[in-house]
PDB file of C-alpha atoms in Angstrom:
ATOM      1  CA  MET K   1      -4.244 -19.667  -6.618  1.00 40.00           C
ATOM      2  CA  ALA K   2      -6.269 -16.651  -7.767  1.00 50.00           C
ATOM      3  CA  GLN K   3      -9.496 -18.603  -7.848  1.00 53.00           C
ATOM      4  CA  ALA K   4      -9.154 -19.729  -4.228  1.00 51.00           C
ATOM      5  CA  GLY K   5      -8.831 -16.116  -3.072  1.00 72.00           C
ATOM      6  CA  LEU K   6     -12.105 -15.123  -4.737  1.00 79.00           C
ATOM      7  CA  ASP K   7     -14.173 -18.201  -3.826  1.00 83.00           C
ATOM      8  CA  SER K   8     -15.522 -16.536  -0.689  1.00 85.00           C
ATOM      9  CA  TYR K   9     -17.079 -13.809  -2.872  1.00 87.00           C
ATOM     10  CA  VAL K  10     -19.034 -16.191  -5.140  1.00 92.00           C
ATOM     11  CA  ASN K  11     -22.791 -15.419  -5.031  1.00 95.00           C
ATOM     12  CA  HIS K  12     -22.097 -12.101  -3.269  1.00 92.00           C
ATOM     13  CA  ILE K  13     -22.362  -8.625  -4.753  1.00 92.00           C
ATOM     14  CA  VAL K  14     -18.892  -7.309  -5.532  1.00 89.00           C
ATOM     15  CA  SER K  15     -17.411  -4.110  -6.882  1.00 88.00           C
ATOM     16  CA  VAL K  16     -14.539  -4.460  -9.355  1.00 86.00           C
ATOM     17  CA  VAL K  17     -12.221  -1.586 -10.227  1.00 83.00           C
ATOM     18  CA  THR K  18     -10.480  -2.596 -13.456  1.00 83.00           C
ATOM     19  CA  SER K  19      -7.056  -1.562 -14.696  1.00 79.00           C
ATOM     20  CA  ASP K  20      -8.664   0.832 -17.182  1.00 83.00           C
ATOM     21  CA  GLY K  21     -10.457   2.670 -14.356  1.00 83.00           C
ATOM     22  CA  ARG K  22     -13.963   1.272 -14.780  1.00 87.00           C
ATOM     23  CA  VAL K  23     -16.094   0.375 -11.750  1.00 89.00           C
ATOM     24  CA  ILE K  24     -18.337  -2.641 -12.332  1.00 91.00           C
ATOM     25  CA  VAL K  25     -20.751  -3.967  -9.704  1.00 92.00           C
ATOM     26  CA  GLY K  26     -22.583  -7.296  -9.852  1.00 93.00           C
ATOM     27  CA  THR K  27     -23.044 -10.723  -8.308  1.00 95.00           C
ATOM     28  CA  LEU K  28     -19.873 -12.791  -8.701  1.00 92.00           C
ATOM     29  CA  LYS K  29     -20.889 -16.123 -10.217  1.00 95.00           C
ATOM     30  CA  GLY K  30     -17.427 -17.550 -10.759  1.00 91.00           C
ATOM     31  CA  CYS K  31     -13.833 -17.147 -11.827  1.00 86.00           C
ATOM     32  CA  ASP K  32     -11.118 -19.333 -13.278  1.00 83.00           C
ATOM     33  CA  GLN K  33      -7.353 -19.797 -13.066  1.00 78.00           C
ATOM     34  CA  THR K  34      -6.769 -16.860 -15.440  1.00 76.00           C
ATOM     35  CA  VAL K  35      -8.934 -14.601 -13.236  1.00 79.00           C
ATOM     36  CA  ASN K  36     -11.755 -14.237 -15.740  1.00 86.00           C
ATOM     37  CA  LEU K  37     -14.655 -13.000 -13.597  1.00 90.00           C
ATOM     38  CA  ILE K  38     -18.314 -13.710 -14.352  1.00 93.00           C
ATOM     39  CA  LEU K  39     -20.758 -11.174 -12.925  1.00 94.00           C
ATOM     40  CA  GLU K  40     -24.540 -11.457 -13.018  1.00 97.00           C
ATOM     41  CA  ASN K  41     -27.020  -8.550 -12.808  1.00 97.00           C
ATOM     42  CA  SER K  42     -24.093  -6.183 -13.235  1.00 96.00           C
ATOM     43  CA  HIS K  43     -23.839  -2.487 -13.981  1.00 96.00           C
ATOM     44  CA  GLU K  44     -21.036  -0.022 -14.573  1.00 95.00           C
ATOM     45  CA  ARG K  45     -20.848   3.063 -12.396  1.00 93.00           C
ATOM     46  CA  VAL K  46     -19.796   6.010 -14.519  1.00 94.00           C
ATOM     47  CA  TYR K  47     -18.497   8.910 -12.436  1.00 92.00           C
ATOM     48  CA  SER K  48     -18.628  12.547 -13.468  1.00 91.00           C
ATOM     49  CA  SER K  49     -17.563  15.761 -11.759  1.00 90.00           C
ATOM     50  CA  SER K  50     -20.601  17.595 -13.153  1.00 92.00           C
ATOM     51  CA  ALA K  51     -23.408  15.024 -12.730  1.00 91.00           C
ATOM     52  CA  GLY K  52     -24.330  12.211 -10.384  1.00 90.00           C
ATOM     53  CA  VAL K  53     -23.145   8.641 -10.848  1.00 92.00           C
ATOM     54  CA  GLU K  54     -24.705   6.990 -13.880  1.00 94.00           C
ATOM     55  CA  LYS K  55     -25.474   3.269 -13.595  1.00 93.00           C
ATOM     56  CA  VAL K  56     -25.185   1.585 -16.999  1.00 96.00           C
ATOM     57  CA  PRO K  57     -26.851  -1.863 -16.987  1.00 97.00           C
ATOM     58  CA  LEU K  58     -24.595  -4.662 -18.284  1.00 97.00           C
ATOM     59  CA  GLY K  59     -26.495  -7.808 -17.234  1.00 97.00           C
ATOM     60  CA  LEU K  60     -24.364 -10.957 -17.409  1.00 97.00           C
ATOM     61  CA  TYR K  61     -20.797  -9.685 -17.842  1.00 95.00           C
ATOM     62  CA  ILE K  62     -17.345 -11.212 -18.124  1.00 93.00           C
ATOM     63  CA  ILE K  63     -14.259  -9.292 -17.036  1.00 89.00           C
ATOM     64  CA  ARG K  64     -11.377 -10.894 -18.883  1.00 84.00           C
ATOM     65  CA  GLY K  65      -8.398 -11.868 -16.800  1.00 77.00           C
ATOM     66  CA  ASP K  66      -5.938 -11.626 -19.698  1.00 57.00           C
ATOM     67  CA  ASN K  67      -6.242  -7.843 -19.500  1.00 52.00           C
ATOM     68  CA  MET K  68      -4.650  -8.007 -16.079  1.00 47.00           C
ATOM     69  CA  TYR K  69      -1.212  -9.195 -15.036  1.00 36.00           C
ATOM     70  CA  VAL K  70      -1.924 -11.777 -12.338  1.00 38.00           C
ATOM     71  CA  TRP K  71       0.041 -11.566  -9.111  1.00 38.00           C
ATOM     72  CA  PRO K  72      -0.677 -13.784  -6.142  1.00 39.00           C
ATOM     73  CA  LEU K  73      -3.745 -12.335  -4.456  1.00 41.00           C
ATOM     74  CA  LEU K  74      -3.080 -10.076  -1.520  1.00 37.00           C
ATOM     75  CA  THR K  75      -5.907 -10.036   1.019  1.00 38.00           C
ATOM     76  CA  VAL K  76      -6.422  -6.533   2.357  1.00 37.00           C
ATOM     77  CA  THR K  77      -9.109  -4.927   4.486  1.00 35.00           C
ATOM     78  CA  LEU K  78     -11.063  -3.671   1.476  1.00 39.00           C
ATOM     79  CA  GLY K  79     -10.938  -6.862  -0.563  1.00 46.00           C
ATOM     80  CA  ASP K  80      -8.569  -8.824  -2.746  1.00 47.00           C
ATOM     81  CA  VAL K  81      -6.064  -7.044  -4.924  1.00 43.00           C
ATOM     82  CA  CYS K  82      -5.393  -8.970  -8.104  1.00 43.00           C
ATOM     83  CA  CYS K  83      -3.007  -7.360 -10.535  1.00 46.00           C
ATOM     84  CA  SER K  84      -4.407  -4.027 -11.533  1.00 49.00           C
ATOM     85  CA  ALA K  85      -7.936  -4.767 -10.412  1.00 61.00           C
ATOM     86  CA  VAL K  86      -9.491  -4.527  -6.986  1.00 71.00           C
ATOM     87  CA  VAL K  87     -12.345  -6.852  -6.066  1.00 78.00           C
ATOM     88  CA  GLY K  88     -14.305  -6.198  -2.882  1.00 79.00           C
ATOM     89  CA  GLU K  89     -17.630  -7.253  -1.418  1.00 84.00           C
ATOM     90  CA  VAL K  90     -20.405  -4.645  -1.418  1.00 88.00           C
ATOM     91  CA  ASP K  91     -22.363  -3.897   1.771  1.00 86.00           C
ATOM     92  CA  GLU K  92     -25.888  -4.293   0.362  1.00 87.00           C
ATOM     93  CA  GLU K  93     -27.591  -2.305   3.119  1.00 90.00           C
ATOM     94  CA  MET K  94     -25.245   0.637   2.639  1.00 88.00           C
ATOM     95  CA  GLU K  95     -25.587   0.291  -1.148  1.00 86.00           C
ATOM     96  CA  HIS K  96     -29.364   0.788  -0.943  1.00 86.00           C
ATOM     97  CA  GLU K  97     -29.005   3.819   1.339  1.00 90.00           C
ATOM     98  CA  MET K  98     -26.564   5.684  -0.932  1.00 88.00           C
ATOM     99  CA  ARG K  99     -27.891   8.472  -3.135  1.00 90.00           C
ATOM    100  CA  PHE K 100     -25.746   7.949  -6.228  1.00 89.00           C
ATOM    101  CA  SER K 101     -27.408  10.851  -8.021  1.00 87.00           C
ATOM    102  CA  ASP K 102     -25.751  13.204  -5.488  1.00 89.00           C
ATOM    103  CA  ILE K 103     -22.253  11.720  -5.779  1.00 88.00           C
ATOM    104  CA  LYS K 104     -19.893  13.638  -8.071  1.00 90.00           C
ATOM    105  CA  ALA K 105     -16.326  12.535  -8.721  1.00 88.00           C
ATOM    106  CA  GLU K 106     -13.681  12.517 -11.428  1.00 87.00           C
ATOM    107  CA  PRO K 107     -13.488   9.185 -13.294  1.00 86.00           C
ATOM    108  CA  LEU K 108     -10.487   7.022 -12.384  1.00 80.00           C
ATOM    109  CA  ASN K 109      -7.497   7.092 -14.707  1.00 80.00           C
ATOM    110  CA  PRO K 110      -6.213   3.855 -16.243  1.00 77.00           C
ATOM    111  CA  VAL K 111      -3.299   2.138 -14.534  1.00 69.00           C
ATOM    112  CA  VAL K 112      -0.001   2.813 -16.302  1.00 67.00           C
ATOM    113  CA  HIS K 113       2.536  -0.034 -16.116  1.00 60.00           C
TER     114      HIS K 113
END
């Protein structure tokens, strides 16, 4: 069930907000029934209130599904909500126009169950 909801994002650049508050961006290469996500050419966006967004290269990266409680996927305007993670497609044109060095924000807090 979870895999079918994410199939439309395969080979597209996605942004994943994990349950521990991390933001990981990369090309979704696949997922499985336990919602393990495989991202290629990925990086983590590290937010800070005193400096711009830092992009930490991760390369090929797996986000483990067992760290998330899997609910049936709910399709919303901004993407698919799966458990405590949000997966959404990235607008590549807008992505290239953004000046991440000027963006300042508090890091997200982990989800508390």
